[in-house]
Amino acid sequence: MNAPSESAAEAWAELVTAALLGTDRRPVPDLPAGALADMVADGVHTDPADRMLAAVAAMAVARRSAFVPLPPAASLQPPEPDPRPIIPAVAAATWREIVAEWPVLEDEWTLAVVHGGWQLAADVLVATLARHRTDPVRLARVGRAAGPLAAWVAAHEPALAATGRRAVPPGAVEALPDLPVPPELAELLAVDAHTFVGALVPRVEVATPSLKPVFVNLLARCRPEVLADTAAALATQPFGLALALADLCRLRSRMLDELRPR
Amino acid sequence: MRGSTPRHPRNTVRRVEQRWSVEQVAAVAPNAAAVASAEPLAVPRRWASTGCDARAVWGKCLGSGAEPYDTMVDHSLADGTGAAWRCSCPSRRRPCKHALALLLLWVRGGVPEAAPPPAVVAWITGRTPHQVVEPVETTDTTETGDDSPPAPPPPTDRGDLDRARDERVARMRAGLTELDRWLADRMRTGLADPALARYSTWDALAARLVDAQAGALANRVRRLAGLVGASPGWHADVLAELGLLHLLAQAGLRLGELPDGLADRAATAVGWQVRHADVLAGVPDTDDWFVAGRSDVREDRIEVRRVWLRGVATGEWAMVLSFAAYQQSLDDSFTVGAVVRADFHRYPGRSLRVLVSRTKVVEPVETTDTPKVVEPVETTETIAAEVATTVAGACDAIGRAVAAEPWLERYPAIIRATPTFADGRWVLTDATGSLALAGEVDGRATLLAASAGAPVAITVEWTPRGVVPLAVHLADRTLDIGPRADPSFVGAA
């Protein structure tokens, strides 16, 4: 027999050591005197392995039940305060939809947050940090939208920190990236809704699916004022491309509404 | 002390589940790939002349060949005979993907009750001539499109049912005894035994427990296998789990000596199945339930979703469990942060696990297409603020729950605390103490960003390896940050 352990922690450590080697090579340690030791002793365990199992079970239950907190810890130094309001919950949900369905809108969405005087919500911030940590321009845009919190989170969670130190070209953060639009469609970027719909819908009707990126780029960069009418017109068309583009129009329109400056 | 005769099951074989769960289907599959290949076939359009009764499920699978495959499965695990399958396909794998697909279709309610056709009756009768086939309530053959004559009235010998129940109890007791012997052998040879590093060691044990119809213990063993070598202190983690397995084995062998509630919970933890109908027949807990958090955990071939709900009036916790095999959908009917008025029926022994019989969303009405974010609702903010406890309070509640049910693996709490980094690890802290944080980077980082270094109300899920943050309850929204199933594994809801 071993001398009984002084504390539960020591007793558990001894049990782990004995279990590691096995009772064929190491005697079963005695538990500290008390209720646990009595309970284990009450069982009729002639076999050391059975006695070991009983002791392990009793200690495991006691350790989990006697669940006590660790000592209080110092809080982190908080980030600089950001007076901007956090984006509405619906805007955060729209961001997820954009990322899943129409990522072409994400840059404009982030700029709309900045221009609307909003601050990124925590869940969107973490997702965007993870998403753009290798893209210095988009990461800088996220930093602008999230304020001091972005750098603070990245400092504490290295998995979200930027990779590399590539420079951000001047003006790149504020500008929307160019999307290729053919000249015959580019002239629609500045027209009114009636003209836009009249010119676009017949083209979509005869378009092949391979032309979808062209129309997507156009609808991602056209004037927001034309989106509602365009969505309504496309939604009446009985083919998939038109319906998909109508969905894009509605989503872009909604995103801009949700992030309208306060 | 009462007699040592197991009191569980208390009444008759009717206590046991007759319709399987998806988890059980996956458990009988030879491997995960078999379930995956069965999944596309588990749709009604691939089947004709399907039907099921209390003993079997059958149908014709429309494959690529000219002739459909005749598939039938004896699902009467509850009768003590064990499951069996028969299919006219050329596959040598048993159960084949057609049998698995038929089971999946049946589990999802896609197979109508019907009288078995003569071929099924003959097969069932030939397998086990003395087994009882319980009468089916629906015998309208027009529902199945099956024009075979109705089966003769099945026998209803209660003595056979009792014998089947006794056989099952005996099988489970034998399995528990073997488990305890296996555990003792591990104590004898030691945790340094290289055999423990091989998954096959644990898988073989789990398979034997499945055979003994102790499915819950089998799952526990498979989870335990994942601890081996997973951390520098894995020996201690594994040892504690082995101790709890011993406790469960002993509890399962002595159900008759345990207090009522504990016996019920021990029986469930061992794997004794309870019919949904029996659970739903109990008196419900009716309340407005605050959906406090959600966590998805992959367990072997199954994704398990736990939704934790707290009764607004009673303050009691409840947990709704759902499962999804490969490319199946998890239950998305509860939105974290919402309040639902619902009738919850608890599993025996006032278990945390409940079945839902009636729900109505009280607050908030979901206004977005995604379940991730809930619109500002004063009600939920107030609930979280009111029930959030201190770190010490949470430890006390968790300790009490574990003391009452020592094999508990997860328990929820709502805490007002601050995430911080101390002594090389992330913790939740307040003036009363700290709790080690477990879980994934994304959830922790979102918690950190939401708190910005200040205290916030958080739903956490206690596990033996730390608390996992599930939701952050902010003034204007609730963020669902619990571990989420891999979208490449589960299908869209």
Short mmCIF file of N, CA and C in Angstrom, two decimals, chain A residues 12 15-25 45 47-50 52-54 56-57 60-61 63-79 86-90 92-94 96-97 121-123 125-127 130 149 152-153 156-157 159-160 254, chain B residues 180 183-184 187-192 235-236 239-244 246-247 367-370 372-375 391-392 395 398-399 402-403 406 408 418-422 425-427 429-436 441-442 444-446 448-450 452-453 462 464 477 479:
data_model
loop_
_atom_site.label_atom_id
_atom_site.label_comp_id
_atom_site.label_asym_id
_atom_site.label_seq_id
_atom_site.Cartn_x
_atom_site.Cartn_y
_atom_site.Cartn_z
N TRP A 12 -5.19 12.40 -7.94
CA TRP A 12 -5.54 12.18 -9.34
C TRP A 12 -4.28 11.99 -10.18
N LEU A 15 -3.11 8.58 -9.71
CA LEU A 15 -3.95 7.61 -10.44
C LEU A 15 -3.60 7.60 -11.93
N VAL A 16 -3.36 8.79 -12.48
CA VAL A 16 -3.01 8.86 -13.91
C VAL A 16 -1.69 8.14 -14.15
N THR A 17 -0.73 8.36 -13.28
CA THR A 17 0.57 7.70 -13.44
C THR A 17 0.42 6.18 -13.36
N ALA A 18 -0.35 5.75 -12.36
CA ALA A 18 -0.54 4.30 -12.20
C ALA A 18 -1.29 3.73 -13.40
N ALA A 19 -2.28 4.48 -13.90
CA ALA A 19 -3.05 4.00 -15.05
C ALA A 19 -2.19 3.93 -16.30
N LEU A 20 -1.26 4.84 -16.39
CA LEU A 20 -0.37 4.85 -17.55
C LEU A 20 0.43 3.55 -17.62
N LEU A 21 0.93 3.12 -16.47
CA LEU A 21 1.75 1.91 -16.43
C LEU A 21 0.92 0.64 -16.33
N GLY A 22 -0.25 0.76 -15.71
CA GLY A 22 -1.09 -0.41 -15.52
C GLY A 22 -0.88 -1.05 -14.17
N THR A 23 -1.94 -1.67 -13.67
CA THR A 23 -1.85 -2.25 -12.33
C THR A 23 -1.00 -3.50 -12.29
N ASP A 24 -0.67 -4.05 -13.45
CA ASP A 24 0.26 -5.19 -13.47
C ASP A 24 1.66 -4.74 -13.05
N ARG A 25 1.94 -3.45 -13.27
CA ARG A 25 3.30 -2.96 -12.99
C ARG A 25 3.34 -1.92 -11.88
N HIS A 45 -13.38 -5.25 -3.90
CA HIS A 45 -12.55 -5.29 -5.11
C HIS A 45 -11.29 -6.09 -4.80
N ASP A 47 -9.57 -7.65 -7.07
CA ASP A 47 -8.65 -7.48 -8.19
C ASP A 47 -8.16 -6.03 -8.23
N PRO A 48 -6.86 -5.80 -8.35
CA PRO A 48 -6.35 -4.41 -8.37
C PRO A 48 -6.95 -3.59 -9.50
N ALA A 49 -7.18 -4.21 -10.65
CA ALA A 49 -7.74 -3.46 -11.77
C ALA A 49 -9.15 -2.97 -11.44
N ASP A 50 -9.93 -3.81 -10.77
CA ASP A 50 -11.28 -3.39 -10.38
C ASP A 50 -11.21 -2.25 -9.36
N MET A 52 -8.81 -0.15 -9.05
CA MET A 52 -8.35 1.03 -9.79
C MET A 52 -9.53 1.69 -10.51
N LEU A 53 -10.35 0.90 -11.16
CA LEU A 53 -11.50 1.44 -11.88
C LEU A 53 -12.44 2.18 -10.92
N ALA A 54 -12.69 1.57 -9.78
CA ALA A 54 -13.57 2.20 -8.80
C ALA A 54 -12.98 3.53 -8.33
N VAL A 56 -10.81 5.44 -9.94
CA VAL A 56 -10.82 6.41 -11.05
C VAL A 56 -12.23 6.99 -11.23
N ALA A 57 -13.23 6.14 -11.20
CA ALA A 57 -14.61 6.61 -11.38
C ALA A 57 -14.97 7.59 -10.28
N ALA A 60 -13.05 10.85 -10.77
CA ALA A 60 -13.50 11.60 -11.95
C ALA A 60 -14.80 12.33 -11.66
N VAL A 61 -15.71 11.65 -10.98
CA VAL A 61 -16.99 12.29 -10.65
C VAL A 61 -16.77 13.43 -9.66
N ARG A 63 -14.11 15.22 -9.18
CA ARG A 63 -13.43 16.36 -9.81
C ARG A 63 -14.39 17.17 -10.68
N ARG A 64 -15.28 16.48 -11.40
CA ARG A 64 -16.20 17.23 -12.27
C ARG A 64 -17.30 17.91 -11.46
N SER A 65 -17.76 17.26 -10.41
CA SER A 65 -18.84 17.85 -9.62
C SER A 65 -18.34 19.04 -8.82
N ALA A 66 -17.15 18.92 -8.28
CA ALA A 66 -16.58 20.01 -7.49
C ALA A 66 -15.95 21.01 -8.44
N PHE A 67 -16.81 21.56 -9.28
CA PHE A 67 -16.36 22.43 -10.37
C PHE A 67 -16.21 23.84 -9.83
N VAL A 68 -14.99 24.29 -9.67
CA VAL A 68 -14.76 25.62 -9.11
C VAL A 68 -14.03 26.48 -10.15
N PRO A 69 -14.30 27.78 -10.10
CA PRO A 69 -13.68 28.65 -11.11
C PRO A 69 -12.19 28.84 -10.85
N LEU A 70 -11.49 29.20 -11.91
CA LEU A 70 -10.10 29.64 -11.78
C LEU A 70 -10.11 31.04 -11.17
N PRO A 71 -8.98 31.51 -10.72
CA PRO A 71 -8.96 32.87 -10.15
C PRO A 71 -9.37 33.91 -11.21
N PRO A 72 -9.93 35.03 -10.77
CA PRO A 72 -10.26 36.09 -11.73
C PRO A 72 -9.01 36.53 -12.50
N ALA A 73 -9.21 36.92 -13.74
CA ALA A 73 -8.09 37.35 -14.58
C ALA A 73 -8.28 38.81 -14.96
N ALA A 74 -7.17 39.45 -15.29
CA ALA A 74 -7.24 40.86 -15.70
C ALA A 74 -7.89 40.96 -17.08
N SER A 75 -8.72 41.98 -17.25
CA SER A 75 -9.35 42.17 -18.56
C SER A 75 -8.35 42.74 -19.54
N LEU A 76 -8.63 42.58 -20.81
CA LEU A 76 -7.77 43.14 -21.85
C LEU A 76 -7.97 44.66 -21.90
N GLN A 77 -6.93 45.35 -22.32
CA GLN A 77 -7.07 46.79 -22.57
C GLN A 77 -8.05 46.96 -23.73
N PRO A 78 -9.17 47.66 -23.54
CA PRO A 78 -10.16 47.74 -24.63
C PRO A 78 -9.65 48.58 -25.79
N PRO A 79 -10.24 48.44 -26.96
CA PRO A 79 -9.84 49.28 -28.10
C PRO A 79 -10.33 50.71 -27.90
N ILE A 86 -23.41 50.56 -34.80
CA ILE A 86 -23.15 49.28 -35.47
C ILE A 86 -24.22 49.04 -36.54
N ILE A 87 -23.83 48.47 -37.64
CA ILE A 87 -24.77 48.23 -38.73
C ILE A 87 -25.99 47.46 -38.22
N PRO A 88 -27.16 47.70 -38.82
CA PRO A 88 -28.34 46.94 -38.39
C PRO A 88 -28.15 45.44 -38.60
N ALA A 89 -28.88 44.67 -37.81
CA ALA A 89 -28.76 43.21 -37.94
C ALA A 89 -29.14 42.75 -39.34
N VAL A 90 -30.11 43.41 -39.95
CA VAL A 90 -30.51 42.98 -41.30
C VAL A 90 -29.39 43.23 -42.30
N ALA A 92 -26.21 42.98 -41.62
CA ALA A 92 -25.26 41.87 -41.43
C ALA A 92 -25.74 40.62 -42.15
N ALA A 93 -27.06 40.40 -42.09
CA ALA A 93 -27.61 39.23 -42.79
C ALA A 93 -27.47 39.40 -44.30
N THR A 94 -27.66 40.62 -44.77
CA THR A 94 -27.51 40.88 -46.20
C THR A 94 -26.06 40.64 -46.64
N ARG A 96 -24.05 38.46 -45.50
CA ARG A 96 -23.87 37.02 -45.66
C ARG A 96 -24.48 36.54 -46.99
N GLU A 97 -25.59 37.11 -47.32
CA GLU A 97 -26.24 36.74 -48.58
C GLU A 97 -25.36 37.17 -49.76
N ALA A 121 -20.49 45.09 -37.57
CA ALA A 121 -20.87 44.24 -36.42
C ALA A 121 -19.77 43.21 -36.18
N ALA A 122 -19.74 42.69 -34.95
CA ALA A 122 -18.66 41.79 -34.54
C ALA A 122 -18.57 40.55 -35.44
N ASP A 123 -19.72 39.96 -35.75
CA ASP A 123 -19.68 38.73 -36.53
C ASP A 123 -19.19 38.98 -37.96
N LEU A 125 -17.28 41.52 -38.82
CA LEU A 125 -15.87 41.90 -38.73
C LEU A 125 -14.96 40.67 -38.75
N VAL A 126 -15.27 39.70 -37.91
CA VAL A 126 -14.41 38.51 -37.84
C VAL A 126 -14.42 37.76 -39.18
N ALA A 127 -15.60 37.64 -39.76
CA ALA A 127 -15.69 36.92 -41.04
C ALA A 127 -14.93 37.66 -42.14
N ALA A 130 -11.10 37.32 -41.68
CA ALA A 130 -10.64 36.00 -42.13
C ALA A 130 -10.67 35.91 -43.66
N LEU A 149 -11.54 48.61 -33.64
CA LEU A 149 -11.81 47.23 -33.21
C LEU A 149 -11.12 46.21 -34.12
N TRP A 152 -7.59 45.73 -33.11
CA TRP A 152 -7.59 45.17 -31.75
C TRP A 152 -7.86 43.66 -31.81
N VAL A 153 -8.85 43.27 -32.58
CA VAL A 153 -9.18 41.84 -32.68
C VAL A 153 -8.03 41.08 -33.35
N HIS A 156 -5.18 40.35 -31.10
CA HIS A 156 -5.40 39.30 -30.09
C HIS A 156 -5.63 37.93 -30.71
N GLU A 157 -6.02 37.91 -31.96
CA GLU A 157 -6.25 36.63 -32.64
C GLU A 157 -5.35 36.58 -33.87
N ALA A 159 -4.64 34.47 -35.90
CA ALA A 159 -5.19 33.78 -37.08
C ALA A 159 -5.96 34.73 -37.98
N LEU A 160 -6.31 35.90 -37.46
CA LEU A 160 -7.06 36.87 -38.26
C LEU A 160 -6.19 38.03 -38.73
N ARG A 254 -31.54 46.64 -51.92
CA ARG A 254 -31.80 46.45 -50.48
C ARG A 254 -30.58 46.82 -49.66
N ASP B 180 -17.24 -3.70 -18.84
CA ASP B 180 -16.52 -3.52 -17.57
C ASP B 180 -15.27 -4.39 -17.52
N LEU B 183 -12.69 -2.67 -19.59
CA LEU B 183 -12.11 -1.53 -18.85
C LEU B 183 -11.08 -2.01 -17.84
N ALA B 184 -11.41 -3.08 -17.15
CA ALA B 184 -10.47 -3.62 -16.17
C ALA B 184 -9.17 -4.07 -16.85
N MET B 187 -7.03 -1.14 -17.34
CA MET B 187 -6.36 -0.74 -16.10
C MET B 187 -5.16 -1.65 -15.84
N ARG B 188 -5.33 -2.89 -16.22
CA ARG B 188 -4.26 -3.86 -15.96
C ARG B 188 -3.05 -3.59 -16.87
N THR B 189 -3.31 -3.40 -18.13
CA THR B 189 -2.20 -3.25 -19.09
C THR B 189 -1.70 -1.82 -19.20
N GLY B 190 -2.53 -0.86 -18.79
CA GLY B 190 -2.07 0.53 -18.77
C GLY B 190 -2.43 1.30 -20.02
N LEU B 191 -2.49 2.63 -19.87
CA LEU B 191 -2.86 3.49 -20.99
C LEU B 191 -1.73 3.64 -22.00
N ALA B 192 -0.54 3.22 -21.61
CA ALA B 192 0.58 3.29 -22.56
C ALA B 192 0.53 2.15 -23.57
N HIS B 235 -3.87 11.47 -21.45
CA HIS B 235 -4.00 10.31 -20.56
C HIS B 235 -5.00 10.57 -19.45
N ALA B 236 -4.94 11.79 -18.90
CA ALA B 236 -5.88 12.13 -17.82
C ALA B 236 -7.30 12.21 -18.36
N LEU B 239 -8.48 8.69 -19.04
CA LEU B 239 -8.70 7.96 -17.79
C LEU B 239 -10.03 8.37 -17.15
N ALA B 240 -10.30 9.67 -17.13
CA ALA B 240 -11.57 10.13 -16.55
C ALA B 240 -12.75 9.53 -17.31
N GLU B 241 -12.66 9.49 -18.62
CA GLU B 241 -13.76 8.93 -19.41
C GLU B 241 -13.90 7.43 -19.17
N LEU B 242 -12.78 6.73 -19.02
CA LEU B 242 -12.86 5.30 -18.71
C LEU B 242 -13.56 5.09 -17.37
N GLY B 243 -13.23 5.96 -16.42
CA GLY B 243 -13.89 5.87 -15.11
C GLY B 243 -15.39 6.07 -15.24
N LEU B 244 -15.79 7.02 -16.06
CA LEU B 244 -17.23 7.27 -16.22
C LEU B 244 -17.92 6.13 -16.98
N HIS B 246 -17.05 3.07 -16.67
CA HIS B 246 -17.22 2.06 -15.62
C HIS B 246 -18.45 2.38 -14.78
N LEU B 247 -18.59 3.66 -14.45
CA LEU B 247 -19.74 4.09 -13.66
C LEU B 247 -21.04 3.78 -14.39
N THR B 367 -36.88 38.34 -39.30
CA THR B 367 -37.07 39.32 -40.38
C THR B 367 -36.01 39.18 -41.46
N THR B 368 -35.12 38.24 -41.33
CA THR B 368 -34.09 38.07 -42.33
C THR B 368 -34.14 36.65 -42.85
N ASP B 369 -33.48 36.44 -43.96
CA ASP B 369 -33.48 35.11 -44.55
C ASP B 369 -32.51 34.17 -43.86
N THR B 370 -31.64 34.71 -43.08
CA THR B 370 -30.64 33.88 -42.45
C THR B 370 -30.93 33.71 -40.97
N LYS B 372 -28.81 33.40 -38.72
CA LYS B 372 -27.65 33.78 -37.92
C LYS B 372 -27.93 34.99 -37.03
N VAL B 373 -28.76 35.89 -37.48
CA VAL B 373 -28.93 37.15 -36.77
C VAL B 373 -30.40 37.36 -36.47
N VAL B 374 -30.67 37.84 -35.31
CA VAL B 374 -32.05 38.09 -34.91
C VAL B 374 -32.23 39.58 -34.69
N GLU B 375 -33.32 40.09 -35.16
CA GLU B 375 -33.59 41.53 -35.01
C GLU B 375 -33.66 41.93 -33.54
N VAL B 391 -19.57 33.89 -13.02
CA VAL B 391 -18.76 32.70 -13.31
C VAL B 391 -18.91 31.69 -12.17
N ALA B 392 -18.85 32.19 -10.93
CA ALA B 392 -18.98 31.27 -9.79
C ALA B 392 -20.37 30.65 -9.76
N CYS B 395 -20.51 27.92 -12.31
CA CYS B 395 -19.78 26.73 -11.84
C CYS B 395 -20.63 25.94 -10.86
N ILE B 398 -23.41 24.15 -12.80
CA ILE B 398 -22.85 23.04 -13.59
C ILE B 398 -22.45 21.89 -12.67
N GLY B 399 -21.81 22.24 -11.55
CA GLY B 399 -21.38 21.21 -10.60
C GLY B 399 -22.56 20.42 -10.06
N VAL B 402 -23.79 18.07 -12.76
CA VAL B 402 -22.89 16.93 -12.95
C VAL B 402 -22.98 15.97 -11.77
N ALA B 403 -23.14 16.52 -10.58
CA ALA B 403 -23.27 15.65 -9.41
C ALA B 403 -24.54 14.80 -9.52
N PRO B 406 -23.58 12.14 -13.25
CA PRO B 406 -22.12 12.26 -13.39
C PRO B 406 -21.58 12.04 -14.80
N LEU B 408 -22.80 13.28 -17.44
CA LEU B 408 -23.17 14.42 -18.28
C LEU B 408 -21.93 14.91 -19.04
N THR B 418 -16.30 38.66 -19.19
CA THR B 418 -15.46 39.28 -20.21
C THR B 418 -14.45 38.25 -20.73
N PRO B 419 -14.34 38.10 -22.04
CA PRO B 419 -13.28 37.22 -22.54
C PRO B 419 -11.91 37.90 -22.39
N THR B 420 -10.96 37.14 -21.95
CA THR B 420 -9.61 37.70 -21.81
C THR B 420 -8.59 36.58 -21.93
N PHE B 421 -7.35 36.98 -22.07
CA PHE B 421 -6.27 36.01 -22.23
C PHE B 421 -5.42 36.04 -20.97
N ALA B 422 -5.29 34.89 -20.32
CA ALA B 422 -4.53 34.85 -19.07
C ALA B 422 -3.83 33.51 -18.94
N ARG B 425 -3.95 31.09 -21.96
CA ARG B 425 -5.20 30.55 -22.52
C ARG B 425 -6.31 31.60 -22.43
N TRP B 426 -7.32 31.39 -23.27
CA TRP B 426 -8.49 32.27 -23.25
C TRP B 426 -9.44 31.83 -22.15
N VAL B 427 -9.95 32.81 -21.43
CA VAL B 427 -10.90 32.52 -20.35
C VAL B 427 -12.03 33.54 -20.39
N THR B 429 -13.97 35.81 -17.68
CA THR B 429 -13.67 36.20 -16.31
C THR B 429 -14.64 37.25 -15.79
N ASP B 430 -14.80 37.24 -14.49
CA ASP B 430 -15.48 38.32 -13.77
C ASP B 430 -14.87 38.36 -12.37
N ALA B 431 -15.50 39.10 -11.48
CA ALA B 431 -14.90 39.27 -10.16
C ALA B 431 -14.91 37.97 -9.36
N THR B 432 -15.75 37.00 -9.75
CA THR B 432 -15.85 35.77 -8.97
C THR B 432 -14.93 34.66 -9.46
N GLY B 433 -14.32 34.84 -10.64
CA GLY B 433 -13.42 33.80 -11.12
C GLY B 433 -13.35 33.75 -12.63
N SER B 434 -12.77 32.68 -13.12
CA SER B 434 -12.58 32.53 -14.57
C SER B 434 -12.95 31.11 -15.00
N LEU B 435 -13.31 31.01 -16.26
CA LEU B 435 -13.62 29.70 -16.86
C LEU B 435 -12.81 29.57 -18.14
N ALA B 436 -12.15 28.45 -18.31
CA ALA B 436 -11.38 28.24 -19.54
C ALA B 436 -12.31 28.12 -20.73
N VAL B 441 -11.80 29.09 -33.26
CA VAL B 441 -11.29 30.47 -33.31
C VAL B 441 -12.39 31.45 -33.69
N ASP B 442 -13.21 31.11 -34.67
CA ASP B 442 -14.21 32.05 -35.15
C ASP B 442 -15.17 32.48 -34.05
N ARG B 444 -14.75 32.30 -30.81
CA ARG B 444 -14.05 33.04 -29.76
C ARG B 444 -13.74 34.47 -30.23
N ALA B 445 -13.30 34.60 -31.49
CA ALA B 445 -12.96 35.93 -32.01
C ALA B 445 -14.20 36.81 -32.09
N THR B 446 -15.34 36.22 -32.47
CA THR B 446 -16.57 37.00 -32.54
C THR B 446 -16.99 37.44 -31.14
N LEU B 448 -14.95 37.95 -28.71
CA LEU B 448 -13.99 39.00 -28.35
C LEU B 448 -14.39 40.33 -28.98
N ALA B 449 -14.73 40.30 -30.27
CA ALA B 449 -15.10 41.53 -30.96
C ALA B 449 -16.40 42.11 -30.40
N ALA B 450 -17.34 41.24 -30.07
CA ALA B 450 -18.62 41.73 -29.54
C ALA B 450 -18.45 42.34 -28.17
N ALA B 452 -15.54 43.68 -27.00
CA ALA B 452 -14.59 44.80 -27.04
C ALA B 452 -13.98 45.04 -25.66
N GLY B 453 -13.72 43.99 -24.95
CA GLY B 453 -13.05 44.10 -23.66
C GLY B 453 -13.97 44.39 -22.49
N TRP B 462 -20.94 23.97 -21.18
CA TRP B 462 -19.84 23.35 -20.45
C TRP B 462 -19.50 21.99 -21.07
N PRO B 464 -16.15 18.92 -20.45
CA PRO B 464 -15.03 18.66 -19.54
C PRO B 464 -13.74 19.36 -19.96
N ARG B 477 -29.11 42.72 -30.44
CA ARG B 477 -29.15 41.51 -31.27
C ARG B 477 -28.48 40.35 -30.53
N LEU B 479 -25.98 37.12 -31.32
CA LEU B 479 -25.09 36.52 -32.31
C LEU B 479 -24.94 35.03 -32.01
#
